[in-house]
C-alpha cells in the first residue's frame, strides 16, 4: 500500500476572522484560500505564480465579484481577448482558471456564508459550471478509429 504523504505549509493555520462586508475584501480572502489549497495539494510554486497572475487578470477584467459574474461578463472578457488578438488557448486559460475558482467558491465558501451584495450569491447559478461557461468553448464531434478507418461515433 502506498504511504500517505502530508505536507506542512509554513505560516501556521489560517485565523478565523469575522467575514468582510466588502465584497472585494471577501473575494481577496477567497483567492488567498484558493492559493493555499494549491499549496496544500503540492502544486509547483511556478505553477501557482503563473496561475494566480492569470486569475487576478481574469477577475480584474470581469470587473465584479466572482459570485456576481453573468454569462454576458464572460462573453465580454473572452470577446475582448479575441479582439486584442489573443490565441484561442489563452482565452481558454482565462475561462478555465475562472471555472476552477468558481468551483472552489461553491464547494468551500458558499456553505459558510454569503457575501453581502446587491444580488446575493444564491441568486446566480446553482450548477457546478459558472454561468455561461459551458457555451464558451464548443466541443468537437467525437470520432473513433475502426478497422475500416475513421468514422463518426454517431454511426454504428
Coordinates of C-alpha atoms in Angstrom, one line a residue:
X1 CA 0.0 0.0 0.0
X2 CA 1.3 3.4 -0.9
X3 CA 2.4 5.6 2.0
X4 CA 0.2 8.7 2.5
X5 CA 2.2 11.9 2.4
X6 CA 1.4 15.1 4.3
X7 CA 3.0 18.4 3.6
X8 CA 3.4 21.1 6.3
X9 CA 2.9 24.7 5.0
X10 CA 4.9 27.4 6.7
X11 CA 2.8 30.1 8.4
X12 CA 0.5 28.1 10.6
X13 CA -3.2 27.9 10.5
X14 CA -5.5 30.5 8.9
X15 CA -7.1 32.6 11.6
X16 CA -10.9 32.7 11.6
X17 CA -11.8 36.3 11.2
X18 CA -15.2 37.8 11.0
X19 CA -16.4 37.9 7.4
X20 CA -15.7 41.0 5.5
X21 CA -18.8 43.0 4.5
X22 CA -16.9 44.4 1.5
X23 CA -17.2 42.0 -1.4
X24 CA -13.7 42.8 -2.7
X25 CA -12.2 42.0 0.6
X26 CA -14.1 38.8 0.8
X27 CA -13.0 37.9 -2.8
X28 CA -9.4 38.6 -1.9
X29 CA -9.7 36.3 1.1
X30 CA -11.2 33.6 -1.1
X31 CA -8.3 34.0 -3.6
X32 CA -5.8 33.5 -0.7
X33 CA -7.7 30.4 0.4
X34 CA -7.7 29.1 -3.2
X35 CA -3.9 29.6 -3.4
X36 CA -3.4 27.9 0.0
X37 CA -5.4 24.9 -1.3
X38 CA -3.0 24.6 -4.2
X39 CA 0.0 24.8 -1.9
X40 CA -1.5 22.1 0.3
X41 CA -2.1 19.8 -2.7
X42 CA 1.6 20.2 -3.7
X43 CA 1.4 22.4 -6.8
X44 CA 4.7 23.8 -8.0
X45 CA 5.4 27.3 -6.9
X46 CA 6.0 28.3 -10.5
X47 CA 2.5 26.9 -11.5
X48 CA 0.9 28.8 -8.6
X49 CA 2.6 32.1 -9.5
X50 CA 1.6 31.7 -13.2
X51 CA -2.0 30.7 -12.4
X52 CA -2.5 33.3 -9.7
X53 CA -1.4 36.1 -12.1
X54 CA -3.9 34.7 -14.7
X55 CA -6.7 34.6 -12.1
X56 CA -6.0 38.1 -11.0
X57 CA -6.1 39.4 -14.6
X58 CA -9.3 37.4 -15.2
X59 CA -11.1 38.8 -12.1
X60 CA -9.9 42.4 -12.9
X61 CA -11.2 42.0 -16.5
X62 CA -14.6 40.8 -15.2
X63 CA -14.9 43.9 -13.0
X64 CA -17.3 42.4 -10.5
X65 CA -17.0 39.8 -7.7
X66 CA -16.9 36.2 -8.9
X67 CA -20.3 35.3 -7.5
X68 CA -22.0 38.1 -9.4
X69 CA -20.5 37.2 -12.8
X70 CA -23.0 36.7 -15.6
X71 CA -22.7 34.9 -19.0
X72 CA -22.5 38.3 -20.6
X73 CA -19.5 39.2 -18.5
X74 CA -17.7 36.0 -19.6
X75 CA -18.6 36.7 -23.3
X76 CA -17.4 40.3 -22.9
X77 CA -14.0 39.2 -21.5
X78 CA -13.4 36.4 -24.0
X79 CA -14.6 38.7 -26.8
X80 CA -12.2 41.5 -25.7
X81 CA -9.3 39.0 -25.6
X82 CA -10.2 37.9 -29.2
X83 CA -10.3 41.5 -30.4
X84 CA -6.9 42.0 -28.9
X85 CA -5.6 39.1 -30.9
X86 CA -5.1 36.6 -28.0
X87 CA -4.8 33.0 -29.1
X88 CA -7.7 30.6 -28.5
X89 CA -5.6 28.7 -26.0
X90 CA -5.1 32.0 -24.0
X91 CA -8.8 32.7 -24.0
X92 CA -9.4 29.1 -22.8
X93 CA -7.0 29.5 -20.0
X94 CA -8.9 32.6 -18.7
X95 CA -12.1 30.6 -18.8
X96 CA -10.6 27.6 -17.1
X97 CA -8.9 29.5 -14.2
X98 CA -12.2 31.2 -13.5
X99 CA -14.1 27.9 -13.6
X100 CA -11.7 26.4 -11.1
X101 CA -12.0 29.4 -8.8
X102 CA -15.8 29.4 -9.1
X103 CA -16.0 25.7 -8.2
X104 CA -13.8 26.4 -5.2
X105 CA -16.1 29.2 -4.1
X106 CA -19.1 26.9 -4.4
X107 CA -17.6 24.0 -2.6
X108 CA -15.8 25.8 0.2
X109 CA -17.1 29.3 0.7
X110 CA -20.8 29.2 -0.3
X111 CA -22.0 27.0 2.6
X112 CA -20.1 29.1 5.2
X113 CA -21.7 32.5 4.3
X114 CA -22.9 34.7 1.5
X115 CA -21.0 37.9 0.9
X116 CA -23.3 40.9 1.3
X117 CA -24.0 42.3 -2.1
X118 CA -26.9 43.7 -4.0
X119 CA -27.7 40.5 -5.9
X120 CA -26.7 37.9 -3.4
X121 CA -24.8 34.7 -4.1
X122 CA -27.7 32.3 -4.3
X123 CA -29.5 34.4 -7.0
X124 CA -26.9 33.1 -9.5
X125 CA -26.3 29.7 -11.0
X126 CA -26.6 26.7 -8.7
X127 CA -24.8 24.3 -11.2
X128 CA -21.2 23.4 -10.8
X129 CA -20.4 25.3 -14.0
X130 CA -20.3 29.1 -13.7
X131 CA -22.9 31.0 -15.8
X132 CA -22.1 31.0 -19.4
X133 CA -19.0 28.8 -19.2
X134 CA -20.2 25.7 -20.9
X135 CA -21.1 27.6 -24.1
X136 CA -17.8 29.4 -24.3
X137 CA -15.8 26.6 -25.7
X138 CA -17.7 24.2 -28.0
X139 CA -16.7 20.6 -28.1
X140 CA -15.6 19.0 -31.3
X141 CA -17.5 15.9 -32.5
X142 CA -16.0 12.7 -31.3
X143 CA -14.6 10.3 -33.8
X144 CA -13.5 6.7 -33.3
X145 CA -10.9 4.6 -35.2
X146 CA -12.2 1.4 -36.5
X147 CA -10.6 -1.4 -38.6
X148 CA -12.2 0.1 -41.8
X149 CA -10.9 3.6 -41.0
X150 CA -12.3 6.7 -39.2
X151 CA -16.0 7.1 -38.8
X152 CA -18.3 9.2 -36.7
X153 CA -19.2 7.9 -33.2
X154 CA -22.8 8.5 -34.0
X155 CA -22.7 5.8 -36.7
X156 CA -22.8 2.2 -35.5

